[in-house]
Amino acid sequence: MKFKYVVLTAMMLPMMVLAQEGVGFTADRPGASTGPDVLPLHRVQWETGVGFSRTFDSEAFTLNNTLLRYGLTNFAELRLGFDILNLRQRHTEDSKYGVSALTIGSKIKMLEGAGLMPSVSALIEMACPHIGSRDFVPDHLAPSLYLLVNHDVADWLGIGYSAGAEWGGSDPAPAAFWALTLSFAPVDKLGLFVESYNRYYQTKDPLLNSKGDYSVDFGVTYMVHPKVQLDVAADLNLQQPDKYYAVSAGVAWQIN
C-alpha cells in the first residue's frame, strides 16, 4: 500500500514545477542507470542492442534488447521494454531461449536543471509476470522506483546520481539501488562514461557471500546523425571480476 502512495506522489510532483520542452535527443543506453532527460512531446525513440554476460554458473546472450520511448507530455514519457534472451548453464550445457517480461513504465521530469540547479526526474517501471516466456518472467508484479539526478558541470562534463528500490517479483523485500555516473564529451559527437552502480539485498547472496553487489561499467557513444547514436559498453563486478562481466553494443534512433 505504501508503494502506491509513493508512486502517486511522484506522479503529482511535476504539477508543482513549470513544464519545460524536452531536449532534442536523449538516449537511456548504454549503462545500468538512467538519465533524467525525457523525450519531447510526441517524439518516438527506439533503443536496441545485443550483449553477452557471464555469471558464476551461466552465460546469457541478449539477442535483442529493446526500449521504446514516447513523449507523452512536455514533462513525461511512456516506456516499454523487453529482451530476447538465450541463457546457457556453463556446467550442464542446458540452454533456455525466450522473451523477458514486458516492462511498462514512465519517466517524469520533476525539475529542469539550470545553473547550479540539477535536473531531477522520477522513473517508475513494472515488470509484468504474464507477458513473456515462462522461464524469464517473475512470479508476481515486479515494480521499481528511482530518483534520477544530473548536474551539467560544464559543456563537456556531467555528473549523474540515481537511487531507488527494485522488487524482483518473488521476494517481498526490495533491493536498494544506487549509482554514480561521470559522462564526458571530449569532442563533438563523441561521448564517454564511467559508472559505479550497486545493489543491497535483505539477504546474503550465496555466490558473492555478501548482501551487496558492487559493479562498474564504462563505454563510448557516437552520434552518426543528429537522431542516431551508436554505443559500446563493458561491465565488471568488483567482487568477482573474473567470474562476472558483460559487454554490449547498440543504437538509439529518434524516429520522428
Coordinates of C-alpha atoms in Angstrom, one line a residue:
M1 CA 0.0 0.0 0.0
K2 CA 2.8 2.4 0.9
F3 CA 4.3 1.9 -2.6
K4 CA 1.1 3.1 -4.2
Y5 CA 1.3 6.4 -2.3
V6 CA 4.9 6.8 -3.3
V7 CA 4.0 6.3 -7.0
L8 CA 1.1 8.8 -6.7
T9 CA 3.3 11.4 -5.1
A10 CA 5.9 11.0 -7.8
M11 CA 3.3 11.5 -10.5
M12 CA 1.9 14.6 -8.9
L13 CA 5.3 16.3 -8.4
P14 CA 5.6 17.6 -12.0
M15 CA 2.5 19.6 -11.5
M16 CA 4.4 21.7 -8.9
V17 CA 7.1 22.8 -11.4
L18 CA 6.9 24.7 -14.7
A19 CA 6.7 22.3 -17.6
Q20 CA 9.6 22.5 -19.9
E21 CA 10.2 21.5 -23.5
G22 CA 12.2 18.2 -23.7
V23 CA 15.7 18.1 -25.1
G24 CA 16.2 17.3 -28.8
F25 CA 17.9 14.0 -28.3
T26 CA 18.5 11.8 -25.3
A27 CA 19.4 8.2 -25.0
D28 CA 19.0 5.9 -22.0
R29 CA 21.5 3.4 -23.2
P30 CA 24.2 2.2 -22.5
G31 CA 24.8 1.9 -18.8
A32 CA 23.0 0.5 -15.7
S33 CA 21.5 3.8 -14.6
T34 CA 19.2 6.2 -16.4
G35 CA 19.5 9.9 -17.1
P36 CA 16.7 12.3 -16.1
D37 CA 16.0 13.8 -19.6
V38 CA 12.6 13.0 -21.1
L39 CA 11.6 12.9 -24.8
P40 CA 9.9 15.9 -26.3
L41 CA 6.1 15.8 -26.8
H42 CA 5.0 13.1 -29.3
R43 CA 8.6 12.1 -30.1
V44 CA 9.2 8.3 -30.6
Q45 CA 12.5 6.7 -29.9
W46 CA 13.7 3.1 -30.3
E47 CA 16.8 1.9 -28.4
T48 CA 18.1 -1.6 -29.1
G49 CA 21.2 -3.7 -28.8
V50 CA 22.9 -7.0 -28.3
G51 CA 25.0 -8.3 -25.4
F52 CA 26.8 -11.1 -23.7
S53 CA 27.2 -11.6 -19.9
R54 CA 28.8 -14.3 -17.8
T55 CA 28.0 -15.1 -14.2
F56 CA 29.3 -17.7 -11.9
D57 CA 27.4 -20.6 -13.4
S58 CA 25.7 -19.3 -16.5
E59 CA 26.1 -17.3 -19.7
A60 CA 23.4 -15.1 -21.2
F61 CA 23.2 -13.9 -24.8
T62 CA 21.0 -10.9 -25.3
L63 CA 19.9 -11.4 -28.9
N64 CA 17.8 -8.2 -28.7
N65 CA 17.4 -5.6 -26.0
T66 CA 14.6 -3.2 -26.9
L67 CA 13.3 0.0 -25.2
L68 CA 10.5 2.1 -26.9
R69 CA 10.0 5.6 -25.6
Y70 CA 7.2 8.0 -26.4
G71 CA 6.9 11.7 -25.3
L72 CA 3.6 11.6 -23.6
T73 CA 3.6 15.3 -22.4
N74 CA 6.2 18.0 -22.1
F75 CA 7.4 16.5 -18.8
A76 CA 6.7 12.8 -19.0
E77 CA 7.4 9.8 -21.3
L78 CA 5.9 6.4 -21.7
R79 CA 8.3 3.4 -21.8
L80 CA 8.0 -0.2 -23.0
G81 CA 10.9 -2.7 -22.8
F82 CA 11.7 -6.3 -23.3
D83 CA 14.7 -8.6 -24.1
I84 CA 15.1 -11.7 -26.3
L85 CA 17.5 -14.0 -24.3
N86 CA 19.4 -17.2 -24.6
L87 CA 20.6 -18.5 -21.2
R88 CA 23.1 -21.4 -21.0
Q89 CA 24.3 -23.2 -17.9
R90 CA 28.0 -23.4 -18.1
H91 CA 28.4 -26.8 -16.3
T92 CA 25.5 -28.7 -17.8
E93 CA 25.1 -27.0 -21.2
D94 CA 21.4 -26.7 -20.6
S95 CA 20.0 -23.8 -22.7
K96 CA 16.9 -21.7 -22.5
Y97 CA 15.6 -19.3 -25.1
G98 CA 12.8 -16.8 -24.7
V99 CA 11.4 -13.3 -24.1
S100 CA 11.8 -11.5 -20.9
A101 CA 8.9 -10.0 -19.0
L102 CA 7.4 -6.9 -20.6
T103 CA 8.4 -3.8 -18.6
I104 CA 6.0 -0.8 -18.7
G105 CA 6.9 2.5 -17.1
S106 CA 7.1 6.3 -17.2
K107 CA 9.9 8.8 -16.6
I108 CA 8.6 12.1 -15.1
K109 CA 10.5 15.3 -15.1
M110 CA 10.3 17.0 -11.7
L111 CA 12.9 19.8 -12.1
E112 CA 14.6 21.3 -15.1
G113 CA 18.3 21.9 -14.5
A114 CA 19.7 25.5 -14.8
G115 CA 23.0 26.8 -13.5
L116 CA 23.7 25.2 -10.1
M117 CA 20.2 23.6 -10.1
P118 CA 20.3 19.9 -11.2
S119 CA 17.8 18.1 -13.5
V120 CA 15.7 15.7 -11.5
S121 CA 13.2 13.0 -12.6
A122 CA 11.4 10.0 -11.3
L123 CA 11.4 6.7 -13.1
I124 CA 8.6 4.2 -12.3
E125 CA 8.6 0.8 -14.0
M126 CA 6.7 -2.5 -13.7
A127 CA 7.7 -5.9 -15.0
C128 CA 4.6 -8.0 -15.9
P129 CA 4.6 -11.7 -14.9
H130 CA 2.2 -12.8 -17.6
I131 CA 3.8 -11.3 -20.7
G132 CA 6.9 -13.1 -21.7
S133 CA 8.4 -16.6 -21.7
R134 CA 7.8 -18.7 -18.6
D135 CA 11.5 -19.1 -17.8
F136 CA 12.1 -15.4 -17.9
V137 CA 9.2 -13.7 -16.1
P138 CA 8.8 -13.0 -12.3
D139 CA 6.3 -14.8 -10.1
H140 CA 4.5 -11.6 -9.3
L141 CA 4.4 -8.0 -10.4
A142 CA 7.9 -6.6 -10.1
P143 CA 7.9 -2.8 -9.6
S144 CA 10.9 -0.4 -9.4
L145 CA 11.1 3.2 -8.5
Y146 CA 14.1 5.5 -9.0
L147 CA 15.1 9.1 -8.4
L148 CA 17.4 10.4 -11.2
V149 CA 19.6 13.5 -10.8
N150 CA 22.1 15.1 -13.2
H151 CA 24.5 18.1 -12.9
D152 CA 25.9 19.6 -16.1
V153 CA 29.2 20.8 -14.6
A154 CA 30.5 22.0 -18.0
D155 CA 29.7 21.6 -21.6
W156 CA 31.9 18.6 -21.7
L157 CA 31.3 17.1 -18.2
G158 CA 28.2 15.8 -16.4
I159 CA 27.7 14.1 -13.1
G160 CA 24.7 11.8 -12.5
Y161 CA 23.3 10.2 -9.4
S162 CA 20.4 7.8 -9.1
A163 CA 18.9 5.8 -6.2
G164 CA 15.9 3.6 -5.9
A165 CA 14.2 0.4 -4.9
E166 CA 13.7 -2.8 -7.1
W167 CA 11.3 -5.6 -6.4
G168 CA 12.2 -8.9 -8.0
G169 CA 8.7 -10.4 -8.1
S170 CA 9.5 -13.3 -5.8
D171 CA 10.7 -11.7 -2.6
P172 CA 8.5 -9.0 -0.9
A173 CA 11.6 -7.2 0.3
P174 CA 13.1 -4.8 -2.4
A175 CA 16.8 -4.4 -3.3
A176 CA 18.2 -0.9 -2.8
F177 CA 19.9 0.5 -5.9
W178 CA 22.3 3.5 -6.2
A179 CA 24.7 4.7 -8.9
L180 CA 27.2 7.5 -9.7
T181 CA 28.0 8.3 -13.3
L182 CA 30.6 10.6 -14.9
S183 CA 30.0 11.5 -18.5
F184 CA 32.5 13.2 -20.8
A185 CA 32.2 14.8 -24.3
P186 CA 35.9 15.4 -25.3
V187 CA 35.0 16.2 -28.9
D188 CA 31.8 16.9 -30.9
K189 CA 29.6 13.8 -31.4
L190 CA 31.7 11.6 -29.1
G191 CA 30.7 10.7 -25.5
L192 CA 32.5 8.6 -22.8
F193 CA 31.1 7.5 -19.5
V194 CA 32.2 5.5 -16.4
E195 CA 29.7 4.5 -13.8
S196 CA 29.6 2.8 -10.4
Y197 CA 26.4 1.0 -9.6
N198 CA 25.5 -1.1 -6.6
R199 CA 22.6 -3.1 -5.1
Y200 CA 22.0 -4.0 -1.5
Y201 CA 19.8 -7.0 -0.7
Q202 CA 18.0 -8.0 2.5
T203 CA 19.6 -11.5 2.4
K204 CA 23.1 -12.6 1.6
D205 CA 23.9 -13.7 -2.0
P206 CA 25.4 -17.2 -1.6
L207 CA 27.6 -16.8 -4.7
L208 CA 29.0 -13.4 -3.7
N209 CA 28.8 -14.2 0.0
S210 CA 27.6 -10.7 0.5
K211 CA 24.4 -8.7 0.8
G212 CA 25.9 -6.1 -1.6
D213 CA 26.5 -6.3 -5.3
Y214 CA 29.1 -3.8 -6.5
S215 CA 29.8 -3.2 -10.1
V216 CA 31.3 -0.7 -12.6
D217 CA 30.6 -0.1 -16.3
F218 CA 32.1 2.1 -18.9
G219 CA 31.5 2.8 -22.6
V220 CA 31.6 5.0 -25.6
T221 CA 28.8 6.7 -27.6
Y222 CA 29.0 8.3 -31.1
M223 CA 26.4 10.4 -32.9
V224 CA 26.3 9.3 -36.5
H225 CA 23.3 11.5 -37.2
P226 CA 21.5 14.2 -35.1
K227 CA 18.9 11.5 -34.3
V228 CA 21.0 8.3 -34.3
Q229 CA 23.6 7.3 -31.6
L230 CA 25.8 4.2 -31.6
D231 CA 27.3 2.7 -28.4
V232 CA 29.6 0.0 -27.0
A233 CA 30.0 -0.7 -23.3
A234 CA 31.5 -3.2 -20.8
D235 CA 30.5 -4.2 -17.2
L236 CA 32.6 -5.7 -14.4
N237 CA 31.6 -7.0 -10.9
L238 CA 34.1 -5.6 -8.5
Q239 CA 33.9 -8.5 -6.1
Q240 CA 34.5 -11.2 -8.7
P241 CA 35.6 -9.5 -11.9
D242 CA 37.0 -12.8 -13.4
K243 CA 33.6 -14.6 -12.9
Y244 CA 31.1 -11.9 -13.7
Y245 CA 31.3 -9.5 -16.6
A246 CA 29.3 -8.3 -19.6
V247 CA 29.7 -6.5 -22.9
S248 CA 27.1 -4.8 -25.2
A249 CA 26.6 -2.7 -28.3
G250 CA 23.6 -0.9 -29.6
V251 CA 21.9 2.0 -31.2
A252 CA 19.4 4.7 -30.2
W253 CA 17.2 6.1 -33.0
Q254 CA 14.8 9.0 -32.6
I255 CA 12.3 8.1 -35.3
N256 CA 10.4 11.4 -35.7

